[in-house]
């Protein structure tokens, strides 16, 4: 075994960083044995010194991240700060210094991943980020390495634990969105400002990363269609139940049937109870991958939290340290297919459309003809009469988002349609 240690700079010492520091220092001998050289935590950059950080060696703390990265003897920089800057600048500086980088920064990778990968390749170092998508679940390396000999056609994932917790609460208790969000906040799942989770930004960043890796092309967060779950009602959940479905916030990455483009989207969707993703409860994450030779695979586990995310970070740390010792780098960013990302209008899926209509002769025929006019074929219709009006639930066969939107615009203009109560996509069949 090499006796000179590999030196690691840790940027960030919050929920994840403090677990990384704790596990690294308490299991240093195992790390050395697995890597073939000791690994030394050389410094920890924090925003504010002086906060109590139990288990974190205080003498390693510094508020000067720039100086730590540029001190000249760092082999690996672990970035668990998040956000675009200063993380991006620090990562680029690390590459210039010849250091490999392990990052958990989904927002940065979904925005500037291609630029960072190019910089890493030019510097001859690694950029690994298993923790950026779905916390502890091994996903990036299975997609990039284990499935490198296969052709992935679809990735369907629950990649945000907060929203899965909220939807699961709504489903199991009948609660409305606000009540379920309150519970998620009280239990520490949702942050004080839950926007990134509930509006789907967090899941969209993860979808961009997964789509890029799965389809060997460049996809950024800006290419991902995004709808959050704030409009999902208790009535939607009940309607899903009546159909034998459950509502999930899904990240869906697909290769088009003609193989010439890809799409990535995040939105609430109904999935049948028989689909493996339907059984993902509470704040768990799961990603369902459909590959040509492998068939259907499911990856499941905790998608957030200090120790689970630290597990993914440390797995990457071991991998990049091994590469360093071998004078090698791991697989880089594969974008050879150069498949363009298609807009949402062209996505083809099924829809659940819930309408409040007048309950009189000819209304059902009128509604059905609007679907027909736009080439949207109806699969099932369920009507329930109320005093003078009726609730009409139409589930369609597969149609483009553009055709469905045009159908809904026309339905809204009908006198007999009092309200388009909800529209939800139906996936996973
Ligand atoms: N806020 C995310 C979630 C975890 O609720 O899953 C970090 O990506």
Short mmCIF file of C-alpha atoms and ligand atoms in Angstrom, two decimals:
data_model
loop_
_atom_site.label_atom_id
_atom_site.label_comp_id
_atom_site.label_asym_id
_atom_site.label_seq_id
_atom_site.Cartn_x
_atom_site.Cartn_y
_atom_site.Cartn_z
CA UNK A 1 0.00 0.00 0.00
CA UNK A 2 1.13 3.53 -0.78
CA UNK A 3 1.94 5.41 2.44
CA UNK A 4 1.64 8.98 1.11
CA UNK A 5 -2.00 9.93 1.61
CA UNK A 6 -4.38 11.20 -1.04
CA UNK A 7 -5.57 14.60 0.15
CA UNK A 8 -9.20 15.57 0.07
CA UNK A 9 -10.71 19.06 0.37
CA UNK A 10 -14.33 19.08 1.50
CA UNK A 11 -16.39 22.09 0.42
CA UNK A 12 -19.49 22.37 2.60
CA UNK A 13 -20.21 20.93 6.02
CA UNK A 14 -23.99 20.90 6.29
CA UNK A 15 -26.22 17.85 6.58
CA UNK A 16 -24.30 15.91 3.91
CA UNK A 17 -20.79 17.37 4.40
CA UNK A 18 -20.71 16.64 8.12
CA UNK A 19 -21.67 13.00 7.44
CA UNK A 20 -18.95 12.76 4.77
CA UNK A 21 -16.40 14.08 7.29
CA UNK A 22 -17.65 11.81 10.06
CA UNK A 23 -17.63 8.61 8.00
CA UNK A 24 -14.25 9.42 6.39
CA UNK A 25 -12.58 9.97 9.74
CA UNK A 26 -14.18 7.07 11.58
CA UNK A 27 -13.56 4.48 8.86
CA UNK A 28 -10.22 5.76 7.57
CA UNK A 29 -8.57 2.31 7.75
CA UNK A 30 -11.26 0.72 5.60
CA UNK A 31 -10.94 3.51 3.06
CA UNK A 32 -7.17 3.02 2.92
CA UNK A 33 -7.55 -0.74 2.44
CA UNK A 34 -10.17 -0.38 -0.28
CA UNK A 35 -8.29 2.31 -2.17
CA UNK A 36 -4.71 1.13 -1.64
CA UNK A 37 -3.55 4.37 -0.02
CA UNK A 38 -4.56 6.41 3.00
CA UNK A 39 -7.02 9.22 2.38
CA UNK A 40 -6.58 12.37 4.41
CA UNK A 41 -9.22 15.01 4.96
CA UNK A 42 -7.00 18.05 4.42
CA UNK A 43 -9.52 20.83 5.02
CA UNK A 44 -13.21 21.63 5.22
CA UNK A 45 -14.52 24.90 3.76
CA UNK A 46 -17.58 26.32 5.54
CA UNK A 47 -19.53 29.56 5.20
CA UNK A 48 -19.58 30.29 8.92
CA UNK A 49 -16.94 29.09 11.36
CA UNK A 50 -17.80 28.68 15.05
CA UNK A 51 -21.05 26.70 14.61
CA UNK A 52 -21.16 23.48 16.63
CA UNK A 53 -20.35 20.55 14.31
CA UNK A 54 -20.19 17.41 16.44
CA UNK A 55 -17.73 14.84 15.14
CA UNK A 56 -16.10 17.25 12.67
CA UNK A 57 -12.39 17.97 13.37
CA UNK A 58 -12.45 21.71 14.16
CA UNK A 59 -8.83 22.35 13.18
CA UNK A 60 -9.70 21.47 9.57
CA UNK A 61 -12.35 24.17 9.19
CA UNK A 62 -11.71 27.23 7.05
CA UNK A 63 -13.93 29.93 5.53
CA UNK A 64 -11.51 30.35 2.60
CA UNK A 65 -12.67 27.72 0.10
CA UNK A 66 -10.63 29.32 -2.70
CA UNK A 67 -7.35 28.99 -0.76
CA UNK A 68 -8.17 25.41 0.24
CA UNK A 69 -8.81 24.32 -3.37
CA UNK A 70 -5.70 26.16 -4.63
CA UNK A 71 -3.21 25.17 -1.94
CA UNK A 72 -1.41 22.90 -4.40
CA UNK A 73 -1.52 19.45 -2.80
CA UNK A 74 -5.22 18.53 -3.06
CA UNK A 75 -5.98 15.33 -4.99
CA UNK A 76 -9.78 15.34 -4.75
CA UNK A 77 -12.27 18.13 -4.08
CA UNK A 78 -15.65 17.06 -2.68
CA UNK A 79 -18.27 19.75 -3.34
CA UNK A 80 -21.45 19.51 -1.28
CA UNK A 81 -22.27 23.23 -1.16
CA UNK A 82 -24.90 23.30 -3.92
CA UNK A 83 -25.99 26.25 -6.08
CA UNK A 84 -24.26 27.60 -9.18
CA UNK A 85 -21.68 29.97 -7.73
CA UNK A 86 -19.21 29.86 -6.10
CA UNK A 87 -19.39 26.07 -6.63
CA UNK A 88 -18.76 26.23 -10.38
CA UNK A 89 -15.74 28.49 -10.03
CA UNK A 90 -14.31 26.30 -7.26
CA UNK A 91 -14.79 23.12 -9.31
CA UNK A 92 -13.08 24.69 -12.35
CA UNK A 93 -10.23 25.82 -10.09
CA UNK A 94 -9.93 22.27 -8.75
CA UNK A 95 -9.56 20.93 -12.31
CA UNK A 96 -6.88 23.55 -13.06
CA UNK A 97 -5.02 22.29 -10.00
CA UNK A 98 -5.21 18.71 -11.30
CA UNK A 99 -7.72 17.61 -8.67
CA UNK A 100 -10.63 15.30 -9.41
CA UNK A 101 -14.05 16.40 -8.21
CA UNK A 102 -16.92 14.61 -6.52
CA UNK A 103 -20.06 16.72 -6.44
CA UNK A 104 -23.65 16.39 -5.25
CA UNK A 105 -24.69 19.56 -7.07
CA UNK A 106 -27.65 18.69 -9.33
CA UNK A 107 -28.52 22.30 -10.21
CA UNK A 108 -25.00 23.00 -11.45
CA UNK A 109 -24.64 19.72 -13.33
CA UNK A 110 -28.04 20.11 -14.99
CA UNK A 111 -27.09 23.61 -16.14
CA UNK A 112 -23.37 23.47 -16.93
CA UNK A 113 -22.60 19.73 -16.90
CA UNK A 114 -21.20 19.71 -20.45
CA UNK A 115 -18.81 22.59 -19.75
CA UNK A 116 -17.62 20.98 -16.52
CA UNK A 117 -17.09 17.61 -18.19
CA UNK A 118 -15.05 19.25 -20.94
CA UNK A 119 -12.92 21.06 -18.37
CA UNK A 120 -12.39 17.80 -16.43
CA UNK A 121 -11.39 15.93 -19.62
CA UNK A 122 -8.96 18.69 -20.62
CA UNK A 123 -7.38 18.54 -17.17
CA UNK A 124 -7.23 14.71 -17.27
CA UNK A 125 -9.22 14.34 -14.04
CA UNK A 126 -12.55 12.87 -12.93
CA UNK A 127 -15.92 14.50 -12.33
CA UNK A 128 -18.27 12.11 -10.48
CA UNK A 129 -21.72 12.98 -9.10
CA UNK A 130 -23.65 9.91 -8.01
CA UNK A 131 -25.20 11.89 -5.12
CA UNK A 132 -26.72 14.51 -7.43
CA UNK A 133 -29.64 12.24 -8.37
CA UNK A 134 -31.70 10.21 -5.90
CA UNK A 135 -29.33 10.36 -2.90
CA UNK A 136 -28.05 6.94 -1.91
CA UNK A 137 -29.46 5.06 -4.89
CA UNK A 138 -26.73 3.87 -7.28
CA UNK A 139 -28.01 5.22 -10.58
CA UNK A 140 -25.48 7.35 -12.42
CA UNK A 141 -22.81 4.67 -12.53
CA UNK A 142 -25.23 1.83 -13.34
CA UNK A 143 -26.55 3.93 -16.25
CA UNK A 144 -23.12 5.08 -17.39
CA UNK A 145 -21.17 1.87 -16.81
CA UNK A 146 -23.34 -1.21 -16.18
CA UNK A 147 -25.74 -0.35 -19.02
CA UNK A 148 -23.05 1.00 -21.36
CA UNK A 149 -23.55 -2.01 -23.64
CA UNK A 150 -27.32 -1.66 -23.83
CA UNK A 151 -29.74 0.84 -25.33
CA UNK A 152 -31.87 2.65 -22.77
CA UNK A 153 -35.22 3.80 -24.15
CA UNK A 154 -37.00 5.15 -21.11
CA UNK A 155 -36.30 6.31 -17.58
CA UNK A 156 -39.27 6.87 -15.30
CA UNK A 157 -38.51 8.09 -11.83
CA UNK A 158 -39.75 9.35 -8.52
CA UNK A 159 -36.70 11.49 -7.80
CA UNK A 160 -38.04 13.92 -5.21
CA UNK A 161 -38.77 12.59 -1.74
CA UNK A 162 -40.60 15.66 -0.43
CA UNK A 163 -43.24 15.56 -3.15
CA UNK A 164 -43.59 11.79 -2.90
CA UNK A 165 -44.23 12.20 0.82
CA UNK A 166 -46.90 14.86 0.14
CA UNK A 167 -48.67 12.78 -2.53
CA UNK A 168 -48.47 9.64 -0.40
CA UNK A 169 -50.08 11.54 2.52
CA UNK A 170 -52.82 12.84 0.25
CA UNK A 171 -53.41 9.32 -1.01
CA UNK A 172 -53.42 7.56 2.36
CA UNK A 173 -55.35 10.15 4.40
CA UNK A 174 -57.48 12.03 1.85
CA UNK A 175 -55.76 15.27 2.92
CA UNK A 176 -55.53 18.25 0.57
CA UNK A 177 -52.22 19.55 -0.78
CA UNK A 178 -51.77 22.33 1.84
CA UNK A 179 -52.43 20.02 4.77
CA UNK A 180 -50.01 17.39 3.42
CA UNK A 181 -47.36 20.08 2.80
CA UNK A 182 -47.76 21.29 6.40
CA UNK A 183 -47.08 17.79 7.66
CA UNK A 184 -44.05 17.43 5.35
CA UNK A 185 -42.70 20.72 6.75
CA UNK A 186 -43.35 19.74 10.37
CA UNK A 187 -41.48 16.45 9.85
CA UNK A 188 -38.52 18.20 8.18
CA UNK A 189 -39.06 16.77 4.68
CA UNK A 190 -40.10 20.07 3.12
CA UNK A 191 -37.90 23.14 3.51
CA UNK A 192 -39.22 26.48 4.81
CA UNK A 193 -39.36 27.57 1.16
CA UNK A 194 -40.54 24.41 -0.60
CA UNK A 195 -40.57 25.93 -4.12
CA UNK A 196 -37.70 23.88 -5.56
CA UNK A 197 -39.40 20.64 -4.57
CA UNK A 198 -43.12 21.35 -5.06
CA UNK A 199 -42.72 23.23 -8.34
CA UNK A 200 -40.59 20.41 -9.75
CA UNK A 201 -37.29 22.32 -10.20
CA UNK A 202 -35.34 19.75 -8.16
CA UNK A 203 -36.81 16.83 -10.14
CA UNK A 204 -36.27 18.65 -13.45
CA UNK A 205 -32.54 19.07 -12.74
CA UNK A 206 -32.32 15.35 -11.96
CA UNK A 207 -34.30 14.48 -15.11
CA UNK A 208 -31.85 16.48 -17.24
CA UNK A 209 -28.88 14.63 -15.76
CA UNK A 210 -30.53 11.21 -16.18
CA UNK A 211 -31.66 11.90 -19.77
CA UNK A 212 -28.19 13.06 -20.82
CA UNK A 213 -26.52 9.95 -19.42
CA UNK A 214 -29.20 7.46 -20.51
CA UNK A 215 -29.32 8.68 -24.12
CA UNK A 216 -25.69 9.82 -24.56
CA UNK A 217 -26.69 13.34 -25.45
CA UNK A 218 -26.73 16.82 -23.96
CA UNK A 219 -29.84 17.72 -21.99
CA UNK A 220 -30.01 20.72 -19.66
CA UNK A 221 -32.64 21.71 -17.08
CA UNK A 222 -33.93 24.27 -19.60
CA UNK A 223 -34.87 21.39 -21.95
CA UNK A 224 -37.06 19.74 -19.33
CA UNK A 225 -40.81 20.43 -19.34
CA UNK A 226 -41.86 21.03 -15.75
CA UNK A 227 -45.13 21.11 -13.79
CA UNK A 228 -45.17 20.90 -10.00
CA UNK A 229 -47.81 19.34 -7.78
CA UNK A 230 -49.39 22.44 -6.24
CA UNK A 231 -52.52 22.06 -8.40
CA UNK A 232 -53.11 18.40 -7.50
CA UNK A 233 -56.36 18.13 -5.53
CA UNK A 234 -57.87 15.53 -3.23
CA UNK A 235 -60.41 14.99 -6.05
CA UNK A 236 -57.59 14.08 -8.48
CA UNK A 237 -56.26 11.55 -6.00
CA UNK A 238 -59.75 10.09 -5.49
CA UNK A 239 -60.29 9.94 -9.25
CA UNK A 240 -56.97 8.12 -9.66
CA UNK A 241 -58.03 5.62 -7.00
CA UNK A 242 -61.31 5.01 -8.81
CA UNK A 243 -59.26 4.04 -11.87
CA UNK A 244 -56.95 1.74 -9.90
CA UNK A 245 -54.14 4.32 -10.08
CA UNK A 246 -52.06 6.49 -7.80
CA UNK A 247 -50.71 10.00 -8.47
CA UNK A 248 -46.93 10.45 -8.48
CA UNK A 249 -44.68 13.33 -9.49
CA UNK A 250 -42.68 11.65 -12.24
CA UNK A 251 -39.48 12.52 -14.05
CA UNK A 252 -39.85 10.92 -17.47
CA UNK A 253 -37.00 10.69 -19.98
CA UNK A 254 -37.77 9.02 -23.30
CA UNK A 255 -36.12 8.27 -26.58
CA UNK A 256 -38.60 8.95 -29.39
CA UNK A 257 -40.00 5.89 -31.20
CA UNK A 258 -38.04 6.85 -34.36
CA UNK A 259 -34.89 7.17 -32.25
CA UNK A 260 -34.22 10.67 -33.58
CA UNK A 261 -34.89 12.77 -30.49
CA UNK A 262 -35.42 12.64 -26.75
CA UNK A 263 -37.81 14.25 -24.30
CA UNK A 264 -37.51 14.97 -20.61
CA UNK A 265 -40.42 16.10 -18.47
CA UNK A 266 -41.54 16.37 -14.88
CA UNK A 267 -45.20 16.47 -13.93
CA UNK A 268 -47.80 14.74 -11.77
CA UNK A 269 -49.17 11.63 -13.43
CA UNK A 270 -51.49 8.75 -12.67
CA UNK A 271 -49.83 5.34 -12.73
CA UNK A 272 -51.56 1.97 -12.29
CA UNK A 273 -51.27 0.34 -8.86
CA UNK A 274 -49.68 -2.64 -10.62
CA UNK A 275 -46.67 -0.53 -11.72
CA UNK A 276 -43.61 -0.99 -9.44
CA UNK A 277 -43.37 2.79 -8.93
CA UNK A 278 -46.87 2.84 -7.41
CA UNK A 279 -45.59 1.08 -4.30
CA UNK A 280 -42.96 3.74 -3.57
CA UNK A 281 -44.26 5.33 -0.35
CA UNK A 282 -43.29 8.18 1.97
CA UNK A 283 -40.12 10.07 1.03
CA UNK A 284 -38.47 7.20 -0.86
CA UNK A 285 -37.19 7.55 -4.42
CA UNK A 286 -37.20 4.98 -7.19
CA UNK A 287 -36.16 4.97 -10.81
CA UNK A 288 -37.52 2.53 -13.37
CA UNK A 289 -35.29 2.00 -16.40
CA UNK A 290 -36.37 0.30 -19.62
CA UNK A 291 -33.46 -0.95 -21.71
CA UNK A 292 -33.57 -2.96 -24.88
CA UNK A 293 -31.57 -6.01 -23.78
CA UNK A 294 -31.84 -5.75 -19.99
CA UNK A 295 -35.59 -5.18 -19.98
CA UNK A 296 -37.08 -3.41 -16.99
CA UNK A 297 -34.96 -2.50 -13.99
CA UNK A 298 -35.92 -0.68 -10.83
CA UNK A 299 -33.59 1.20 -8.48
CA UNK A 300 -35.09 2.03 -5.08
CA UNK A 301 -33.97 3.67 -1.85
CA UNK A 302 -33.59 6.83 0.19
CA UNK A 303 -33.23 9.83 -2.10
CA UNK A 304 -32.11 12.38 0.47
CA UNK A 305 -30.72 12.79 3.97
CA UNK A 306 -27.21 13.27 5.33
CA UNK A 307 -25.94 9.71 5.69
CA UNK A 308 -27.61 8.24 2.55
CA UNK A 309 -26.31 11.08 0.37
CA UNK A 310 -22.88 10.81 2.02
CA UNK A 311 -22.84 7.12 1.04
CA UNK A 312 -23.11 8.09 -2.64
CA UNK A 313 -20.48 10.84 -2.26
CA UNK A 314 -18.05 8.46 -0.56
CA UNK A 315 -18.58 5.75 -3.16
CA UNK A 316 -17.50 8.30 -5.75
CA UNK A 317 -14.59 9.37 -3.59
CA UNK A 318 -13.29 5.80 -3.44
CA UNK A 319 -13.70 5.45 -7.21
CA UNK A 320 -11.85 8.66 -8.10
CA UNK A 321 -9.08 7.90 -5.57
CA UNK A 322 -8.59 4.47 -7.16
CA UNK A 323 -8.42 6.13 -10.58
CA UNK A 324 -5.85 8.63 -9.30
CA UNK A 325 -3.64 5.84 -7.97
CA UNK A 326 -3.87 4.03 -11.31
CA UNK A 327 -3.04 7.22 -13.20
CA UNK A 328 -6.38 6.83 -15.00
CA UNK A 329 -9.76 8.48 -15.23
CA UNK A 330 -13.22 6.94 -15.28
CA UNK A 331 -15.66 7.17 -18.18
CA UNK A 332 -16.33 10.75 -19.23
CA UNK A 333 -19.39 12.45 -20.62
CA UNK A 334 -20.75 10.53 -23.62
CA UNK A 335 -22.78 12.80 -25.92
CA UNK A 336 -22.06 11.07 -29.23
CA UNK A 337 -25.72 10.59 -30.25
CA UNK A 338 -26.35 14.35 -30.23
CA UNK A 339 -30.08 13.68 -30.13
CA UNK A 340 -32.06 16.93 -29.84
CA UNK A 341 -34.53 17.43 -26.97
CA UNK A 342 -38.08 17.72 -28.37
CA UNK A 343 -40.64 20.17 -26.96
CA UNK A 344 -43.55 18.98 -24.81
CA UNK A 345 -46.09 19.58 -27.61
CA UNK A 346 -44.77 16.50 -29.41
CA UNK A 347 -44.82 14.18 -26.41
CA UNK A 348 -47.30 11.34 -26.80
CA UNK A 349 -49.11 9.96 -23.76
CA UNK A 350 -52.57 9.22 -22.30
CA UNK A 351 -54.72 11.76 -20.45
CA UNK A 352 -57.30 11.80 -17.70
CA UNK A 353 -59.61 14.79 -18.24
CA UNK A 354 -62.19 15.66 -15.62
CA UNK A 355 -65.07 17.97 -16.64
CA UNK A 356 -68.08 19.49 -14.92
CA UNK A 357 -70.86 19.53 -17.52
CA UNK A 358 -74.59 20.18 -17.86
CA UNK A 359 -76.55 16.97 -17.43
CA UNK A 360 -78.78 17.05 -20.50
CA UNK A 361 -79.28 15.26 -23.80
CA UNK A 362 -76.47 15.64 -26.33
CA UNK A 363 -73.72 16.89 -23.99
CA UNK A 364 -71.75 13.65 -23.98
CA UNK A 365 -71.95 13.51 -27.79
CA UNK A 366 -70.77 17.14 -28.01
CA UNK A 367 -67.81 16.47 -25.72
CA UNK A 368 -66.92 13.27 -27.59
CA UNK A 369 -66.98 15.08 -30.93
CA UNK A 370 -64.45 17.67 -29.70
CA UNK A 371 -62.04 14.83 -28.84
CA UNK A 372 -62.73 13.26 -32.26
CA UNK A 373 -62.17 16.56 -34.13
CA UNK A 374 -58.65 16.74 -32.70
CA UNK A 375 -57.82 13.12 -33.39
CA UNK A 376 -57.80 12.22 -29.69
CA UNK A 377 -59.27 8.77 -29.25
CA UNK A 378 -61.28 8.11 -26.08
CA UNK A 379 -60.53 4.98 -24.07
CA UNK A 380 -63.09 5.24 -21.24
CA UNK A 381 -65.78 7.67 -20.07
CA UNK A 382 -67.22 7.75 -16.57
CA UNK A 383 -70.15 9.99 -15.75
CA UNK A 384 -71.73 10.73 -12.42
CA UNK A 385 -74.91 12.81 -12.32
CA UNK A 386 -75.41 15.47 -9.68
CA UNK A 387 -78.31 17.94 -9.28
CA UNK A 388 -78.62 19.31 -12.83
CA UNK A 389 -74.97 18.83 -13.71
CA UNK A 390 -72.60 15.92 -14.02
CA UNK A 391 -68.98 15.05 -13.52
CA UNK A 392 -67.52 13.51 -16.64
CA UNK A 393 -64.15 11.76 -16.58
CA UNK A 394 -62.60 10.96 -19.94
CA UNK A 395 -59.48 8.83 -20.26
CA UNK A 396 -57.86 8.97 -23.68
CA UNK A 397 -55.69 6.67 -25.72
CA UNK A 398 -52.24 7.99 -26.60
CA UNK A 399 -52.25 11.46 -28.18
CA UNK A 400 -49.82 14.35 -28.51
CA UNK A 401 -49.77 17.06 -25.86
CA UNK A 402 -50.56 19.57 -28.61
CA UNK A 403 -53.72 17.68 -29.66
CA UNK A 404 -54.86 17.34 -26.07
CA UNK A 405 -54.28 21.07 -25.36
CA UNK A 406 -56.28 22.04 -28.44
CA UNK A 407 -59.07 19.66 -27.35
CA UNK A 408 -59.18 21.19 -23.89
CA UNK A 409 -59.24 24.76 -25.29
CA UNK A 410 -62.27 23.83 -27.40
CA UNK A 411 -63.99 22.05 -24.49
CA UNK A 412 -63.57 25.17 -22.34
CA UNK A 413 -65.42 27.16 -25.00
CA UNK A 414 -68.49 24.86 -24.96
CA UNK A 415 -71.56 26.27 -23.15
CA UNK A 416 -72.32 22.82 -21.77
CA UNK A 417 -68.89 22.53 -20.11
CA UNK A 418 -68.98 24.43 -16.84
CA UNK A 419 -65.41 23.68 -15.87
CA UNK A 420 -62.39 21.62 -16.92
CA UNK A 421 -61.74 20.49 -13.36
CA UNK A 422 -58.42 18.74 -14.00
CA UNK A 423 -56.16 17.28 -16.65
CA UNK A 424 -53.60 14.69 -15.70
CA UNK A 425 -51.37 12.46 -17.76
CA UNK A 426 -51.59 8.70 -17.34
CA UNK A 427 -48.24 6.88 -17.50
CA UNK A 428 -46.62 3.58 -16.83
CA UNK A 429 -48.75 1.25 -18.88
N1 LIG B 1 -35.22 17.97 -1.71
C1 LIG B 1 -34.94 16.73 -2.34
C2 LIG B 1 -36.06 15.75 -2.07
C3 LIG B 1 -33.66 16.07 -1.87
O1 LIG B 1 -37.04 16.07 -1.41
O2 LIG B 1 -35.97 14.64 -2.58
C4 LIG B 1 -32.45 16.64 -2.52
O3 LIG B 1 -32.47 16.49 -3.90
#
